[in-house]
Amino acid sequence: MVRQSGKGLRLGMLLLWAGLVPERPVWANSQQAPIPDPVPAILSAALDLGLDDRILEDSPVLRRWLQNPPNLLEEIRNTPVLPTRLQAGFESSSHWRISLQDLRLGDRLTLSGDYRQSSEHPEVRQYGSEMRYFLAPLGSRFNLAPQLGYRALEQKNRSLSGVSYGAFAVLALAPGAADLTGSYSWVAPQEPEEGQATLAELTAAYAISPSFRLSARYSLRNSTLDREFSFGVGLEWIP
């Protein structure tokens, strides 16, 4: 009788333990979903285009483009038609000039600066810098930019300097290769008795190689110091 009660006790303990312990959860038996292989999708896209598998294997750029197509329209809109350029040249009346034009600082913001001096009279010189903010994306064939900066004009015994403000325009005949640019600005002197000045420039440039361009420039300067116009030619280097 005691043996039967002992067996019954053990059987009851087993049944109780089986009821308390939960079954193995479903998620424990499920396997992790496999990561889709991008290669079949790329091969499918290549077959849709009628491309041979060997062409796809030999071209990592094509594989990348098929897997993640680039936004060509966005790249065209934001690739500057007017590159950053370092200019050096001569102007009439024995003047020489160096400048850095449209160094890109932001999405549509650029920095420009120039220095001009007479080779016969070193005390006759002009220098300044401007910041420009283009109203349209830099890839636009036609663009306008207000500009703000500082400019100084110096003669033998007189000088005029102050804040300069105006506008800049570009017309790209062939983006990066041929373009027309023009600017018009006013110089507000720090001292009212110095008078004021207006500066106008028109430049045409044409690429002779991927890194060099030839340019021609017409300039008009009208101030209380003097009135002068000049024509010059120069060489531009595109870094």
CSV table of C-alpha atoms in Angstrom, one decimal:
chain,number,residue,atom,x,y,z
A,1,MET,CA,0.0,0.0,0.0
A,2,VAL,CA,2.9,2.3,0.8
A,3,ARG,CA,4.6,1.4,-2.4
A,4,GLN,CA,1.5,2.3,-4.5
A,5,SER,CA,1.1,5.6,-2.7
A,6,GLY,CA,4.8,6.4,-3.4
A,7,LYS,CA,4.3,5.6,-7.1
A,8,GLY,CA,1.2,7.7,-7.1
A,9,LEU,CA,3.0,10.6,-5.5
A,10,ARG,CA,5.8,10.6,-8.0
A,11,LEU,CA,3.3,10.3,-10.9
A,12,GLY,CA,1.4,13.3,-9.5
A,13,MET,CA,4.6,15.4,-9.2
A,14,LEU,CA,5.5,14.6,-12.8
A,15,LEU,CA,2.0,15.7,-14.0
A,16,LEU,CA,2.1,18.8,-11.9
A,17,TRP,CA,5.6,19.8,-13.3
A,18,ALA,CA,4.4,19.2,-16.9
A,19,GLY,CA,1.4,21.5,-16.3
A,20,LEU,CA,3.5,24.3,-14.8
A,21,VAL,CA,6.3,24.4,-17.4
A,22,PRO,CA,5.1,26.2,-20.6
A,23,GLU,CA,5.6,24.7,-24.0
A,24,ARG,CA,8.6,25.9,-26.1
A,25,PRO,CA,7.6,29.3,-27.6
A,26,VAL,CA,6.9,29.4,-31.3
A,27,TRP,CA,9.4,32.2,-31.9
A,28,ALA,CA,12.2,30.0,-30.5
A,29,ASN,CA,11.6,27.4,-33.2
A,30,SER,CA,11.3,30.0,-36.0
A,31,GLN,CA,14.5,30.8,-38.0
A,32,GLN,CA,15.6,34.4,-38.8
A,33,ALA,CA,14.3,35.6,-42.1
A,34,PRO,CA,17.1,35.4,-44.7
A,35,ILE,CA,18.6,38.7,-46.0
A,36,PRO,CA,17.7,39.0,-49.6
A,37,ASP,CA,20.7,38.8,-51.9
A,38,PRO,CA,20.9,41.9,-54.1
A,39,VAL,CA,22.7,40.0,-56.9
A,40,PRO,CA,19.6,38.3,-58.4
A,41,ALA,CA,17.8,41.7,-58.5
A,42,ILE,CA,20.8,43.3,-60.3
A,43,LEU,CA,21.0,40.4,-62.7
A,44,SER,CA,17.3,40.7,-63.4
A,45,ALA,CA,17.7,44.5,-64.1
A,46,ALA,CA,20.6,43.7,-66.4
A,47,LEU,CA,18.6,41.1,-68.3
A,48,ASP,CA,15.7,43.6,-68.6
A,49,LEU,CA,18.2,46.0,-70.3
A,50,GLY,CA,19.5,43.3,-72.6
A,51,LEU,CA,23.0,43.4,-71.0
A,52,ASP,CA,25.3,40.4,-71.0
A,53,ASP,CA,26.3,38.9,-67.6
A,54,ARG,CA,30.0,39.4,-68.4
A,55,ILE,CA,29.5,43.1,-68.9
A,56,LEU,CA,27.9,43.3,-65.5
A,57,GLU,CA,30.7,41.3,-63.9
A,58,ASP,CA,33.4,43.6,-65.5
A,59,SER,CA,31.7,46.9,-64.5
A,60,PRO,CA,31.4,47.7,-60.8
A,61,VAL,CA,30.0,51.1,-61.7
A,62,LEU,CA,27.2,49.5,-63.6
A,63,ARG,CA,26.4,47.2,-60.8
A,64,ARG,CA,26.3,50.1,-58.4
A,65,TRP,CA,24.0,52.1,-60.7
A,66,LEU,CA,21.7,49.1,-61.1
A,67,GLN,CA,21.5,48.5,-57.4
A,68,ASN,CA,21.2,52.2,-56.4
A,69,PRO,CA,20.4,54.4,-59.4
A,70,PRO,CA,21.8,58.0,-59.0
A,71,ASN,CA,19.6,61.1,-59.3
A,72,LEU,CA,21.2,62.5,-62.5
A,73,LEU,CA,18.8,65.4,-62.7
A,74,GLU,CA,19.7,66.5,-59.2
A,75,GLU,CA,23.5,66.2,-60.0
A,76,ILE,CA,23.0,68.3,-63.2
A,77,ARG,CA,21.1,71.0,-61.3
A,78,ASN,CA,23.8,71.3,-58.6
A,79,THR,CA,27.0,70.9,-60.6
A,80,PRO,CA,28.3,74.5,-61.1
A,81,VAL,CA,28.3,75.7,-64.7
A,82,LEU,CA,30.8,78.3,-63.6
A,83,PRO,CA,33.8,76.6,-62.0
A,84,THR,CA,36.2,78.0,-59.4
A,85,ARG,CA,39.0,79.7,-61.3
A,86,LEU,CA,42.3,81.5,-60.7
A,87,GLN,CA,42.8,84.3,-63.2
A,88,ALA,CA,45.9,86.2,-64.2
A,89,GLY,CA,46.2,88.8,-67.1
A,90,PHE,CA,47.0,92.2,-68.4
A,91,GLU,CA,44.8,95.2,-69.1
A,92,SER,CA,45.2,98.3,-71.2
A,93,SER,CA,47.1,101.2,-69.7
A,94,SER,CA,49.8,98.8,-68.5
A,95,HIS,CA,47.8,97.2,-65.6
A,96,TRP,CA,48.1,93.6,-64.5
A,97,ARG,CA,45.5,91.7,-62.5
A,98,ILE,CA,45.2,88.5,-60.5
A,99,SER,CA,41.9,87.1,-59.0
A,100,LEU,CA,40.2,84.2,-57.5
A,101,GLN,CA,36.6,83.8,-58.7
A,102,ASP,CA,33.7,81.9,-57.2
A,103,LEU,CA,35.3,79.8,-54.6
A,104,ARG,CA,32.3,77.7,-53.4
A,105,LEU,CA,31.6,78.1,-49.7
A,106,GLY,CA,28.1,76.6,-49.6
A,107,ASP,CA,25.2,75.4,-51.6
A,108,ARG,CA,24.9,78.6,-53.6
A,109,LEU,CA,27.4,80.9,-51.8
A,110,THR,CA,30.7,81.8,-53.3
A,111,LEU,CA,33.7,84.0,-52.5
A,112,SER,CA,35.6,86.1,-55.1
A,113,GLY,CA,38.6,88.5,-54.8
A,114,ASP,CA,40.9,90.4,-57.1
A,115,TYR,CA,44.0,92.7,-57.1
A,116,ARG,CA,44.8,95.2,-59.9
A,117,GLN,CA,47.9,97.4,-60.2
A,118,SER,CA,49.6,99.7,-62.7
A,119,SER,CA,53.1,98.4,-63.7
A,120,GLU,CA,54.2,102.0,-64.4
A,121,HIS,CA,52.8,103.6,-61.3
A,122,PRO,CA,52.6,101.0,-58.4
A,123,GLU,CA,50.6,103.5,-56.3
A,124,VAL,CA,47.7,103.2,-58.7
A,125,ARG,CA,45.8,100.1,-57.7
A,126,GLN,CA,42.5,98.5,-56.9
A,127,TYR,CA,41.6,95.5,-54.8
A,128,GLY,CA,38.6,94.0,-53.1
A,129,SER,CA,36.5,90.9,-52.5
A,130,GLU,CA,32.8,90.0,-52.7
A,131,MET,CA,30.5,87.2,-51.5
A,132,ARG,CA,27.8,86.1,-53.9
A,133,TYR,CA,24.6,84.2,-53.3
A,134,PHE,CA,23.1,82.7,-56.5
A,135,LEU,CA,19.3,82.8,-56.7
A,136,ALA,CA,19.1,79.6,-58.8
A,137,PRO,CA,20.9,76.2,-58.5
A,138,LEU,CA,24.5,76.5,-59.6
A,139,GLY,CA,23.8,74.2,-62.5
A,140,SER,CA,21.4,76.7,-64.2
A,141,ARG,CA,22.6,78.0,-67.5
A,142,PHE,CA,21.5,81.5,-66.5
A,143,ASN,CA,21.9,82.8,-63.0
A,144,LEU,CA,21.8,86.0,-60.9
A,145,ALA,CA,23.5,86.7,-57.6
A,146,PRO,CA,23.5,89.7,-55.3
A,147,GLN,CA,27.0,90.5,-54.1
A,148,LEU,CA,28.4,92.2,-51.1
A,149,GLY,CA,32.0,93.0,-50.1
A,150,TYR,CA,34.7,95.6,-49.7
A,151,ARG,CA,36.7,97.5,-52.3
A,152,ALA,CA,39.4,100.1,-52.4
A,153,LEU,CA,40.6,102.3,-55.2
A,154,GLU,CA,43.9,104.2,-54.8
A,155,GLN,CA,45.5,106.9,-56.9
A,156,LYS,CA,48.8,108.8,-56.4
A,157,ASN,CA,47.6,111.1,-53.6
A,158,ARG,CA,43.9,110.1,-53.2
A,159,SER,CA,42.0,107.0,-52.2
A,160,LEU,CA,38.5,105.7,-51.9
A,161,SER,CA,37.4,102.6,-50.0
A,162,GLY,CA,34.3,101.2,-48.5
A,163,VAL,CA,31.5,98.6,-48.7
A,164,SER,CA,30.6,97.4,-52.2
A,165,TYR,CA,27.3,96.0,-53.2
A,166,GLY,CA,25.7,95.1,-56.5
A,167,ALA,CA,24.8,92.2,-58.8
A,168,PHE,CA,26.5,89.5,-60.8
A,169,ALA,CA,25.1,87.5,-63.7
A,170,VAL,CA,26.3,84.5,-65.6
A,171,LEU,CA,25.2,83.0,-69.0
A,172,ALA,CA,26.7,79.5,-69.6
A,173,LEU,CA,26.9,78.9,-73.4
A,174,ALA,CA,28.6,75.6,-72.7
A,175,PRO,CA,28.7,74.7,-69.0
A,176,GLY,CA,32.3,74.7,-67.8
A,177,ALA,CA,33.7,75.5,-71.2
A,178,ALA,CA,32.3,78.8,-72.4
A,179,ASP,CA,30.4,81.5,-70.6
A,180,LEU,CA,29.6,85.2,-70.3
A,181,THR,CA,29.7,87.0,-66.9
A,182,GLY,CA,28.8,90.5,-66.0
A,183,SER,CA,28.8,92.6,-62.8
A,184,TYR,CA,27.8,96.0,-61.6
A,185,SER,CA,28.5,97.4,-58.2
A,186,TRP,CA,28.6,100.6,-56.1
A,187,VAL,CA,31.2,101.5,-53.6
A,188,ALA,CA,30.0,103.4,-50.5
A,189,PRO,CA,33.0,105.1,-48.9
A,190,GLN,CA,33.5,105.2,-45.2
A,191,GLU,CA,33.9,109.0,-45.4
A,192,PRO,CA,31.1,110.8,-47.4
A,193,GLU,CA,33.5,113.5,-48.7
A,194,GLU,CA,35.4,110.8,-50.6
A,195,GLY,CA,32.5,110.6,-53.0
A,196,GLN,CA,31.4,107.3,-54.5
A,197,ALA,CA,32.3,104.9,-57.3
A,198,THR,CA,30.6,102.5,-59.7
A,199,LEU,CA,32.3,99.5,-61.3
A,200,ALA,CA,31.1,97.5,-64.3
A,201,GLU,CA,32.7,94.4,-65.9
A,202,LEU,CA,31.9,92.1,-68.7
A,203,THR,CA,33.9,88.9,-69.2
A,204,ALA,CA,33.9,86.1,-71.9
A,205,ALA,CA,35.8,82.9,-71.3
A,206,TYR,CA,36.5,79.8,-73.4
A,207,ALA,CA,38.1,76.5,-72.4
A,208,ILE,CA,41.2,75.4,-74.3
A,209,SER,CA,41.8,72.3,-72.1
A,210,PRO,CA,40.1,70.7,-69.0
A,211,SER,CA,42.2,72.9,-66.7
A,212,PHE,CA,42.8,76.2,-68.6
A,213,ARG,CA,40.6,78.8,-70.2
A,214,LEU,CA,41.3,82.1,-72.1
A,215,SER,CA,39.3,85.1,-71.1
A,216,ALA,CA,38.7,88.7,-72.4
A,217,ARG,CA,37.4,91.4,-70.1
A,218,TYR,CA,36.0,94.9,-70.5
A,219,SER,CA,36.0,97.1,-67.4
A,220,LEU,CA,34.5,100.5,-66.7
A,221,ARG,CA,35.3,102.5,-63.5
A,222,ASN,CA,33.7,105.8,-62.7
A,223,SER,CA,34.5,107.5,-59.4
A,224,THR,CA,35.4,110.9,-58.0
A,225,LEU,CA,39.0,109.9,-58.5
A,226,ASP,CA,38.8,109.4,-62.2
A,227,ARG,CA,36.9,107.8,-65.0
A,228,GLU,CA,38.6,104.9,-66.8
A,229,PHE,CA,37.7,102.0,-69.1
A,230,SER,CA,40.0,99.2,-70.1
A,231,PHE,CA,40.2,96.0,-72.1
A,232,GLY,CA,42.3,93.0,-71.1
A,233,VAL,CA,43.0,89.4,-71.8
A,234,GLY,CA,44.0,86.6,-69.3
A,235,LEU,CA,44.5,83.0,-68.6
A,236,GLU,CA,42.3,81.1,-66.1
A,237,TRP,CA,43.3,77.9,-64.3
A,238,ILE,CA,40.5,75.6,-63.0
A,239,PRO,CA,41.8,73.7,-59.9
